[in-house]
Coordinates of C-alpha atoms in Angstrom, one line a residue:
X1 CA 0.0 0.0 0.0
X2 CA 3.0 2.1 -0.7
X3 CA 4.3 4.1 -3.6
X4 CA 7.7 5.4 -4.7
X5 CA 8.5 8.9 -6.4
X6 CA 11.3 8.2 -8.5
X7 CA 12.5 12.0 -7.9
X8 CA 16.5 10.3 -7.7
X9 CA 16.1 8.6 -10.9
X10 CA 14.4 12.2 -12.6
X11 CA 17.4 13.9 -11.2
X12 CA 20.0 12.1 -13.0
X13 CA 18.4 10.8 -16.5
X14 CA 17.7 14.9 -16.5
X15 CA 21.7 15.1 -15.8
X16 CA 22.1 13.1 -18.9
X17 CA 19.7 14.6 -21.2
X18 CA 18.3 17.9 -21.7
X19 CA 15.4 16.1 -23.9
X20 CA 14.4 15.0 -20.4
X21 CA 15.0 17.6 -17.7
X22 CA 12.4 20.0 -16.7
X23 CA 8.7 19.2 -16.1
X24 CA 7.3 18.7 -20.1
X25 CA 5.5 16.3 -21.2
X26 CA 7.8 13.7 -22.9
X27 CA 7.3 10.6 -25.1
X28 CA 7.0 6.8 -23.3
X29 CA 8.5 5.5 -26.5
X30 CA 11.4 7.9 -27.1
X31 CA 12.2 7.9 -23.3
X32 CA 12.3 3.7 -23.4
X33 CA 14.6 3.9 -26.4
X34 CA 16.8 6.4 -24.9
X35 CA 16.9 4.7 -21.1
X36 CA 18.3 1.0 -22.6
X37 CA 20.5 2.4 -25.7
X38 CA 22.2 4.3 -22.9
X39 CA 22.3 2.0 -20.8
X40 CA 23.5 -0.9 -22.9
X41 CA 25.9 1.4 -24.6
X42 CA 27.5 2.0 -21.1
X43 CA 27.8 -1.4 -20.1
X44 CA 29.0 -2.2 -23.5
X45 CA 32.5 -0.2 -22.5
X46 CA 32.8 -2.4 -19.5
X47 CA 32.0 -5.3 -21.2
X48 CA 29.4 -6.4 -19.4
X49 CA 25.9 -5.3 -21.1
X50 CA 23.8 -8.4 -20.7
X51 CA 20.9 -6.0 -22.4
X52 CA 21.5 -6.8 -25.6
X53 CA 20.5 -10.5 -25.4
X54 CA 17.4 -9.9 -23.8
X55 CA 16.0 -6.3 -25.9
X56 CA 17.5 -6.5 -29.4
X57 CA 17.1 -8.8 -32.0
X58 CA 17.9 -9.2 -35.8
X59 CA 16.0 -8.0 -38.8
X60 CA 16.7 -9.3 -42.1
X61 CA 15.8 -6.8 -44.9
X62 CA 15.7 -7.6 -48.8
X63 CA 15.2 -5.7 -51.8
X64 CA 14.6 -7.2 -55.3
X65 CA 14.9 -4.8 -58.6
X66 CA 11.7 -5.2 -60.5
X67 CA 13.8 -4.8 -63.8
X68 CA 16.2 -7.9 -63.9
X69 CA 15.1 -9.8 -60.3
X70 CA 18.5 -8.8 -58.4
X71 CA 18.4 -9.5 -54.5
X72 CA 19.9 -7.8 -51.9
X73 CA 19.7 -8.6 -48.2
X74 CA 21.1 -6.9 -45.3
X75 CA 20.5 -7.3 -41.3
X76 CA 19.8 -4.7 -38.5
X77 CA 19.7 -4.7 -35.2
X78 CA 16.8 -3.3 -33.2
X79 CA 15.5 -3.0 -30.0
X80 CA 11.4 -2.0 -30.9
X81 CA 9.4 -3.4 -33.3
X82 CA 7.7 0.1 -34.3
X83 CA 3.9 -0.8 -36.1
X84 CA 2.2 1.3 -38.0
X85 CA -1.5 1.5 -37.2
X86 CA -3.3 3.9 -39.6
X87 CA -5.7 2.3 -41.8
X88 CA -6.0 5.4 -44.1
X89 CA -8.4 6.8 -41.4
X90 CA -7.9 10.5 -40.1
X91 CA -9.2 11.9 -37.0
X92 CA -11.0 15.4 -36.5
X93 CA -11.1 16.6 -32.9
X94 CA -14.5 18.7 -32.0
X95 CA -14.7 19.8 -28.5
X96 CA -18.4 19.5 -27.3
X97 CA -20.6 21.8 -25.2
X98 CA -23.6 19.8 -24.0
X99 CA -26.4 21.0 -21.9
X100 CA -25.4 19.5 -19.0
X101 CA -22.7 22.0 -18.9
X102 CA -20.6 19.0 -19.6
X103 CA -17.0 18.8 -22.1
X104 CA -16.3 15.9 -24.5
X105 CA -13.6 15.7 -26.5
X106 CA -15.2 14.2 -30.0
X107 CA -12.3 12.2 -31.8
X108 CA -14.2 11.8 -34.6
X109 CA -12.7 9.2 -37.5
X110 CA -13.3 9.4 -41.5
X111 CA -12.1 7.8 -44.5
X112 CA -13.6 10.4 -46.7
X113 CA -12.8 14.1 -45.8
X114 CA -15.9 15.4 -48.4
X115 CA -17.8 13.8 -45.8
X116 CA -20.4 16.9 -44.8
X117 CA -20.4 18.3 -42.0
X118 CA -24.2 17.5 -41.6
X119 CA -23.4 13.6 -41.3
X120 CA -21.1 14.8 -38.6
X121 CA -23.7 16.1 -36.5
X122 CA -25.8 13.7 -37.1
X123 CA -23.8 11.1 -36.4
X124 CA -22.9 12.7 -32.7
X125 CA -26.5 13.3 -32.1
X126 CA -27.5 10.0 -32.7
X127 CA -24.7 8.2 -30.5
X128 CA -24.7 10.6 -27.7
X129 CA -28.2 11.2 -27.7
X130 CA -28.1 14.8 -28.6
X131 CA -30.4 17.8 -28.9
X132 CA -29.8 19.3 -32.3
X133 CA -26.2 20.7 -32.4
X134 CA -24.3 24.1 -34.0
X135 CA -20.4 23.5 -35.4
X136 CA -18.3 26.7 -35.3
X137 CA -15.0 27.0 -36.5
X138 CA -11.7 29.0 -33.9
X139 CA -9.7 30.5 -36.2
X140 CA -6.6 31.6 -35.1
X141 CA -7.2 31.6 -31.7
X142 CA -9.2 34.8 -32.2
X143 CA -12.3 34.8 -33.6
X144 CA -15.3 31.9 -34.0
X145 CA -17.5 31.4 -37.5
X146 CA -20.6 28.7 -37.8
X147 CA -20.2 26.0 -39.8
X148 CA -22.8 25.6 -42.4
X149 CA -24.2 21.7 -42.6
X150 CA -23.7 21.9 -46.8
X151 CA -19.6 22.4 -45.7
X152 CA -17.0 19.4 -45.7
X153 CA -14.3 17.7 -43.5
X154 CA -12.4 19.1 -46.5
X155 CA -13.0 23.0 -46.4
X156 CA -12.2 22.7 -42.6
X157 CA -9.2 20.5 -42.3
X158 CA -7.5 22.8 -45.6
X159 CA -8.1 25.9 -43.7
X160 CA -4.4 27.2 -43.8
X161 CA -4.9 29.1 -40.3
X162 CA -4.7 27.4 -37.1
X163 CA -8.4 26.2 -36.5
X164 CA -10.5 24.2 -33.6
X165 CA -13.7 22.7 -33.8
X166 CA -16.7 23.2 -31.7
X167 CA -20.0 21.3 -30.8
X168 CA -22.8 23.2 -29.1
X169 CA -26.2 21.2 -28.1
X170 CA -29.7 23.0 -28.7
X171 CA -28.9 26.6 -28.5
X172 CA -31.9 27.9 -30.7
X173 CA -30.4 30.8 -31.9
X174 CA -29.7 32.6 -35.7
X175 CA -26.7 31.8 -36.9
X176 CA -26.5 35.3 -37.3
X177 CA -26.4 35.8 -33.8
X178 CA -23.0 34.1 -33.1
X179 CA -20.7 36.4 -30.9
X180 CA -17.4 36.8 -32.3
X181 CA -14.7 36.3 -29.6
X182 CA -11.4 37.6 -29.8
X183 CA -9.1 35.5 -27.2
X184 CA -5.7 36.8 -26.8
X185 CA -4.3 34.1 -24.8
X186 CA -6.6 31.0 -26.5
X187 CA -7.2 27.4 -24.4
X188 CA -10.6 26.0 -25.2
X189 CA -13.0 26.3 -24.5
X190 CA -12.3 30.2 -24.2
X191 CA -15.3 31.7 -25.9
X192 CA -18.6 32.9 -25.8
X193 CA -22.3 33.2 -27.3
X194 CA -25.8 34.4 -26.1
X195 CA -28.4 36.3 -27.1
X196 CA -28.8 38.7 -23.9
X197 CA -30.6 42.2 -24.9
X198 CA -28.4 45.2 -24.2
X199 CA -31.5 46.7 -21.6
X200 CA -28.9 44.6 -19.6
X201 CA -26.5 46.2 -17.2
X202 CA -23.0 45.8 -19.4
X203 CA -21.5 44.4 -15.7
X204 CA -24.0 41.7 -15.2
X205 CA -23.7 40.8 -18.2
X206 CA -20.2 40.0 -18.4
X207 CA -19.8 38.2 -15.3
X208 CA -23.0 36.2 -17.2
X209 CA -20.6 35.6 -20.0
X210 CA -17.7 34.6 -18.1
X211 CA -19.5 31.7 -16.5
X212 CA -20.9 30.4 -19.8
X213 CA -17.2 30.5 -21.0
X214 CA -15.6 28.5 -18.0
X215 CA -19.5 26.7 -16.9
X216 CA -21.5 26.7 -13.5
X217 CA -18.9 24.6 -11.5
X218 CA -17.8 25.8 -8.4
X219 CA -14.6 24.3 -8.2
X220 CA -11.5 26.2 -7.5
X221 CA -9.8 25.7 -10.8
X222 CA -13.0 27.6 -12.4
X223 CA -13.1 30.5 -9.7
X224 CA -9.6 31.0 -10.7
X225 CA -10.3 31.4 -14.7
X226 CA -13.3 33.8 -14.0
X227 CA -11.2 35.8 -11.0
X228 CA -8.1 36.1 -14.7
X229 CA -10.8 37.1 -16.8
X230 CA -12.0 39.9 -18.4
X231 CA -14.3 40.7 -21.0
X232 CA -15.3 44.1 -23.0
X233 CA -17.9 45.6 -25.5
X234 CA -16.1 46.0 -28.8
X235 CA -19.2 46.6 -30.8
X236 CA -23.2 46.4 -31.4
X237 CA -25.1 45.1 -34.0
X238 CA -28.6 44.7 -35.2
X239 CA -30.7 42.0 -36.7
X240 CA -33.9 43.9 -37.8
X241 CA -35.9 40.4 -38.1
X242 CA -35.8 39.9 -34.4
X243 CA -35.1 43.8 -33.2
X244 CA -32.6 42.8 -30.8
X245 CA -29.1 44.1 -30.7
X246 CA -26.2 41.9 -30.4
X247 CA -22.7 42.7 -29.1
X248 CA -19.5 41.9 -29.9
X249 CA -16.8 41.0 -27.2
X250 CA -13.1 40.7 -26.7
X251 CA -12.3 38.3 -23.7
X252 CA -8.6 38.5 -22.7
X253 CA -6.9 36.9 -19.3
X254 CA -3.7 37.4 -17.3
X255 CA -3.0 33.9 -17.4
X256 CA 0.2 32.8 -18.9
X257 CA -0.1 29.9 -21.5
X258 CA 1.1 27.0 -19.2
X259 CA -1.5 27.7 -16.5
X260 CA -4.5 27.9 -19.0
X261 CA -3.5 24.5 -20.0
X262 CA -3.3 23.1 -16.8
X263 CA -6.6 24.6 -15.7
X264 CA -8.5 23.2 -19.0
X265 CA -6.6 19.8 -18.7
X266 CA -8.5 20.0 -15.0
X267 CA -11.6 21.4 -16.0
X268 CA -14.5 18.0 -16.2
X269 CA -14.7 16.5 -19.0
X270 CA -14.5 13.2 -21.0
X271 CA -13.3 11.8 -24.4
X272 CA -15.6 10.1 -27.0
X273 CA -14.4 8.2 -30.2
X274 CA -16.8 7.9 -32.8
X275 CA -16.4 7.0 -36.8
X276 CA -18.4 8.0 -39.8
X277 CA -19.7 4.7 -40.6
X278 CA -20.8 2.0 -38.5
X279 CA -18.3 -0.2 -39.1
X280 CA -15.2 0.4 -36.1
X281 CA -12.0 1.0 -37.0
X282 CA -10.3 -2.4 -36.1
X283 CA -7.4 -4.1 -36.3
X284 CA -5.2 -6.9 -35.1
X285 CA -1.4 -7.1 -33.8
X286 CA -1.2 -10.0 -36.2
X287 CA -2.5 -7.9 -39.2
X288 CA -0.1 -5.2 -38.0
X289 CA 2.8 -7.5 -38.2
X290 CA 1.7 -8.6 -41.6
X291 CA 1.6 -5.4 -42.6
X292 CA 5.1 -4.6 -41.4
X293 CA 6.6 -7.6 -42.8
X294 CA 4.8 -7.7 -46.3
X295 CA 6.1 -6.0 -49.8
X296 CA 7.0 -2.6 -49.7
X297 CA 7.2 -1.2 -53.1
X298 CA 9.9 1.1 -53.6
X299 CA 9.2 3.5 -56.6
X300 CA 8.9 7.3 -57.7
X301 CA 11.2 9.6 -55.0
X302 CA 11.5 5.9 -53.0
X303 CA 13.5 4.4 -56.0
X304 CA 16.3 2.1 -55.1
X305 CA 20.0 2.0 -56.3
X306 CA 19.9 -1.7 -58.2
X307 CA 23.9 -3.4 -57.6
X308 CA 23.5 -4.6 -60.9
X309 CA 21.6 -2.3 -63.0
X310 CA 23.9 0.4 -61.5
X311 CA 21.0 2.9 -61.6
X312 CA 17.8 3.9 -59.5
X313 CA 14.8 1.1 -60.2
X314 CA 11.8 0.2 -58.7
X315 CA 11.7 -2.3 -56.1
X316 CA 10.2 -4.2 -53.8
X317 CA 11.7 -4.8 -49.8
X318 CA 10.1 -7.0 -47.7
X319 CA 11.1 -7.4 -43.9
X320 CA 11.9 -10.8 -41.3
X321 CA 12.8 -11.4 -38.0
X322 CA 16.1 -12.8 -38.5
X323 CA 17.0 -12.9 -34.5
X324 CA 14.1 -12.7 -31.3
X325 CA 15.1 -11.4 -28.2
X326 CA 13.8 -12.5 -24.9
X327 CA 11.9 -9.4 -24.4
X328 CA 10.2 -8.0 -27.7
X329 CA 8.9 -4.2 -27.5
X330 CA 6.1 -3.7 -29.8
X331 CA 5.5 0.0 -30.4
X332 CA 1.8 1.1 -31.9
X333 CA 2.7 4.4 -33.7
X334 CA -0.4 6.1 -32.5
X335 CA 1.1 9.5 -33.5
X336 CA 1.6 10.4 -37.4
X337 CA 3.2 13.4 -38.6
X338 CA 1.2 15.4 -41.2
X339 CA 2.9 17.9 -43.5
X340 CA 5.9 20.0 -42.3
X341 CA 4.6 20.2 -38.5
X342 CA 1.7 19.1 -37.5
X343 CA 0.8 15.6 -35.9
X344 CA -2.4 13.7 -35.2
X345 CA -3.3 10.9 -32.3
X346 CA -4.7 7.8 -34.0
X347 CA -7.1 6.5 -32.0
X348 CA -7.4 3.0 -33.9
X349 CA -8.1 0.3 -31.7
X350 CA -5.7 -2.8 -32.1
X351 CA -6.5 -6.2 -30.9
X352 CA -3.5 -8.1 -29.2
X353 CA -3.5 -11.5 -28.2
X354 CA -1.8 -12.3 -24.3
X355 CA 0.5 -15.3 -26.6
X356 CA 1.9 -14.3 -29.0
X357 CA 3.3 -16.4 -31.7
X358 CA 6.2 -15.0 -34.3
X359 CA 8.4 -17.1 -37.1
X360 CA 11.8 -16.3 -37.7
X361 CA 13.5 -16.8 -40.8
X362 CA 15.1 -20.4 -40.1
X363 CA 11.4 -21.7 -39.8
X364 CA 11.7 -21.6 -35.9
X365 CA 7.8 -21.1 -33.9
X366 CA 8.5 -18.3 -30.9
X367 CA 5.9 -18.0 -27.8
X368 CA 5.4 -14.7 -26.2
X369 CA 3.4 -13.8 -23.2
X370 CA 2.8 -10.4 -22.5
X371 CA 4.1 -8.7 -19.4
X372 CA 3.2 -5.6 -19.9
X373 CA 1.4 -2.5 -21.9
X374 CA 2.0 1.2 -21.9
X375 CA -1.1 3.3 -22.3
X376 CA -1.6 6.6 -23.6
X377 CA -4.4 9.0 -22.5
X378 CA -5.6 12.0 -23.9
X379 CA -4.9 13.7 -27.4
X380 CA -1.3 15.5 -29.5
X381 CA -1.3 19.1 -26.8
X382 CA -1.9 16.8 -23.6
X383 CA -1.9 13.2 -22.1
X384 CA -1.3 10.6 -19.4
X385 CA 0.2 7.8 -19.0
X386 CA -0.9 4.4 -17.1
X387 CA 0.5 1.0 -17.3
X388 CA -0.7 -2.3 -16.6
X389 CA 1.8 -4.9 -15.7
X390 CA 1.5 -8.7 -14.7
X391 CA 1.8 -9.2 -10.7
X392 CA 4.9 -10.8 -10.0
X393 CA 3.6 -12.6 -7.1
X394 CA 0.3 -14.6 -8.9
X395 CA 1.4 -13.9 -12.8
X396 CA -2.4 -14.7 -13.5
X397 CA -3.1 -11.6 -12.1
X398 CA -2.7 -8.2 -13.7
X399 CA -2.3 -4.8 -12.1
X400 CA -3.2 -1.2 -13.4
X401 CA -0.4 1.6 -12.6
X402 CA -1.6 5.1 -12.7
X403 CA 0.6 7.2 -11.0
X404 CA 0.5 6.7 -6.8
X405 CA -2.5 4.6 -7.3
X406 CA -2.5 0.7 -8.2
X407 CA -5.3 -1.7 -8.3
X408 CA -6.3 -5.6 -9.7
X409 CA -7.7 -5.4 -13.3
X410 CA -8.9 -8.6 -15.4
X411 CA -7.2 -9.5 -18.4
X412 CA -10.6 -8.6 -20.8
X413 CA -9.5 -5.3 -20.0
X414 CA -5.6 -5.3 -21.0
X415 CA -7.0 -4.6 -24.7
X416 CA -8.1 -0.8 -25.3
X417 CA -7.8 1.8 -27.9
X418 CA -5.4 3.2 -25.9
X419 CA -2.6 1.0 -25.7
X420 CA 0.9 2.4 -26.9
X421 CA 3.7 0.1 -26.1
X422 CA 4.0 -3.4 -25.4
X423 CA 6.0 -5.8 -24.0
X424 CA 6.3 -9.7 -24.8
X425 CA 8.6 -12.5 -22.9
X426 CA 9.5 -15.1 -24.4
X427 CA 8.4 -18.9 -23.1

C-alpha cells in the first residue's frame, strides 16, 4: 500500500539529457529507447551489457529490382518493433458543449474528408443522444465562425490558419447571432455566445458571460479562470428580423499559456471516439505485423539503387525477423506526422493476443506472453500515462499503474484503444 516517487532517478536521467529535464511532457517511446540504448551502450564499454540479449534482436531486410530480379539482403539490429496502425483513417477533434454544462472531447474518424459536415452532427447526435447541435469554426485563436451543414471535413481541415472545432447542443439561436470572440491568450473552450438584450447592465452581463465561457462549477480551478478574466464591449449590431441588438466581445486573461492549459486539462470532462460509418476502425497485432513484414514497393522519390543495373529502379523490400530477443517491445505508432509540423493521435483500436506467436527466418515457432502494456491517455497538446503490468507474485493476475494509485484489473480489459507500447517474454 505504498508508492515510490522516483525523484532520484528524474534527477539524473535529467543530468544526462536535456530532452528529459524539466517538467514537459515527454514521449514513453522515445524515453524507453533512450533509457536501454544508454544504458547498454555504457555497459558495453565495460564489457558487461547483458541488455542486448534480452531487448535486441535481428531484422533481415531484402530488396529485389523489378527490372532484372537482383536481391539484396542486409540485417539490422533493433531494440522495438515500431507498427504502424493507420488504416487510411484520419481523425477530427471537436470539442463539445452539451447542456449539462458537460465537455467531450469528440475524436471523430473518416475515411472520406468530403464527408459533410451534416453527417457529422448527425452522427454525434445520434450516439450521444443529442439535442440538435451548431459546429463553429476558432480560427486563429481569435475569432469563431458557424459551420454551415452543406460544408466538408475538406473546407475545414484545408483551412491554412490554425483552427479548432466546436459542438454546441440546442442553443436555438440565428446563426446570425453568433458572438465573435477575440481571445488573446486562446485554451478551449475560451469563448462565448448568447443572445442577452443590451437593456442589460453591461457588468452583469459579463460576469454572465464569463460563466458560460468556464461553466457553473464551483470548483476552485473555475473561480480562478473567471477571477483572470475579463471581457469588453467591442461593438453592437442589429438584426432587424428579431429587433434585438447583439454585441460583440473581446475576452482576454492574465493567465500565462502553461496555466491555461493546466486549468483546461483539470476542467470536467470526457473523451468520446466515434467513426463516420458504423463499421469500427479495427485491427489486429497479427495484421499489423503482416503489414510490417509484407512488400513494400519502392518506386517514384522511393526508387532504389539496383547493384547490378547500376542505376535507380523500382523495387520491392520486404522485412523478417532474423534474430528474437527475450523481451520483444512492440510500439503502436499512435502518433503520425502530417505535412511540415503538424501531428495527429490515431485513436485506432488494435487487438492483441496475451501469446503471442512469431516465425523467424530459419522456420523456428516463438511463444510470447505479454508482461506488460504502456497506455496513452488523452490527445497531441496533452496526455497521461498508465500501465498495466502482470503481478509478480500470482502472474495470472494483472495490475493497473496510474501514477501513486495501483489496483487488480482482469485480463478482458488489457486490450483498449489506448494502448501504446507493449512488452512480450519469451516462453
Amino acid at each position: 500500500n505504498q508508492s515510490v516517487a522516483p525523484r532520484e532517478f528524474k534527477r539524473v536521467i535529467s543530468a544526462h539529457s536535456e530532452q528529459f529535464a524539466g517538467n514537459d511532457q515527454s514521449d514513453a517511446h522515445e524515453f524507453l529507447t533512450f533509457l536501454i540504448d544508454r544504458m547498454h551502450e555504457e555497459l558495453k564499454t565495460a564489457k558487461q551489457s547483458i541488455l542486448q540479449k534480452i531487448f535486441y534482436g535481428i531484422f533481415k531486410s531484402m530488396i529485389q529490382c523489378i527490372k532484372c530480379n537482383y536481391i539484396a539482403s542486409s540485417k539490422e539490429p533493433f531494440l522495438c518493433t515500431s507498427l504502424p496502425i493507420d488504416n487510411d483513417v484520419d481523425t477530427i477533434e471537436i470539442v463539445l458543449y452539451k447542456t449539462s454544462n458537460q465537455l467531450c472531447l469528440v475524436n471523430f474518424e473518416y475515411e472520406d474528408e468530403n464527408i459533410r459536415i451534416r453527417d457529422v452532427k448527425a452522427k454525434i447526435e445520434r450516439e450521444l443522444h443529442l439535442s440538435e447541435l451548431e459546429v463553429f469554426l476558432l480560427i486563429d485563436n481569435s475569432a469563431m465562425f458557424p459551420i454551415r451543414d452543406e460544408q466538408t471535413i475538406s473546407d475545414v481541415v484545408r483551412c491554412k490558419s490554425n483552427w479548432q472545432l466546436y459542438a454546441l447542443e440546442n442553443l436555438n439561436y440565428l446563426s446570425e447571432s453568433l458572438l465573435k470572440v477575440n481571445i488573446t491568450k486562446h485554451i478551449p473552450p475560451f469563448f462565448a455566445k448568447c443572445d442577452i438584450e443590451l437593456k442589460n447592465e453591461p457588468l452583469l452581463l459579463a460576469e454572465h458571460i464569463k460563466k458560460m465561457v468556464v461553466g457553473d462549477s464551483s470548483a476552485e480551478t473555475t473561480k480562478l479562470i473567471i477571477q483572470n478574466l475579463s471581457l469588453n464591449i467591442v461593438s453592437t449590431k442589429s438584426i432587424e428580423a428579431d429587433k434585438i441588438e447583439y454585441i460583440s466581445l473581446e475576452l482576454k486573461t492574465n493567465l500565462k499559456p502553461a496555466d491555461l492549459r493546466s486549468l483546461w486539462a483539470k476542467l470536467p470532462h470526457i473523451e468520446v471516439k466515434l467513426h463516420s460509418s458504423n463499421v469500427a476502425n479495427y485491427d489486429t497485432l497479427y495484421t499489423c505485423l503482416a503489414k510490417f513484414t509484407g512488400t513494400e514497393k519502392l518506386a517514384g522519390n522511393n526508387q532504389w539503387i539496383c547493384g547490378r543495373c547500376r542505376a535507380f529502379q523500382d523495387a520491392n523490400k520486404i522485412i523478417r525477423y532474423l534474430v528474437l530477443p527475450q523481451v520483444l517491445i512492440i510500439h503502436l505508432k499512435r502518433f503520425k506526422v502530417i505535412g511540415k509540423r503538424a501531428r495527429k493521435k490515431i485513436y485506432s483500436l488494435v487487438d492483441f493476443p496475451i501469446i503471442l506467436l512469431l516465425d523467424t527466418t530459419d522456420g523456428q515457432r516463438h511463444m510470447y506472453a505479454l508482461h506488460a502494456v504502456i497506455n496513452h491517455i488523452g490527445d497531441i497538446e496533452s496526455g497521461h500515462y498508465t500501465a498495466y503490468c502482470r503481478d509478480l507474485r500470482n502472474r495470472n493476475e494483472w495490475l493497473e499503474f496510474d501514477d501513486n494509485r495501483v489496483r487488480s484489473i482482469k485480463d478482458t480489459q488489457l486490450v483498449t484503444d489506448k494502448a501504446y507500447v507493449l512488452f512480450y517474454e519469451r516462453i
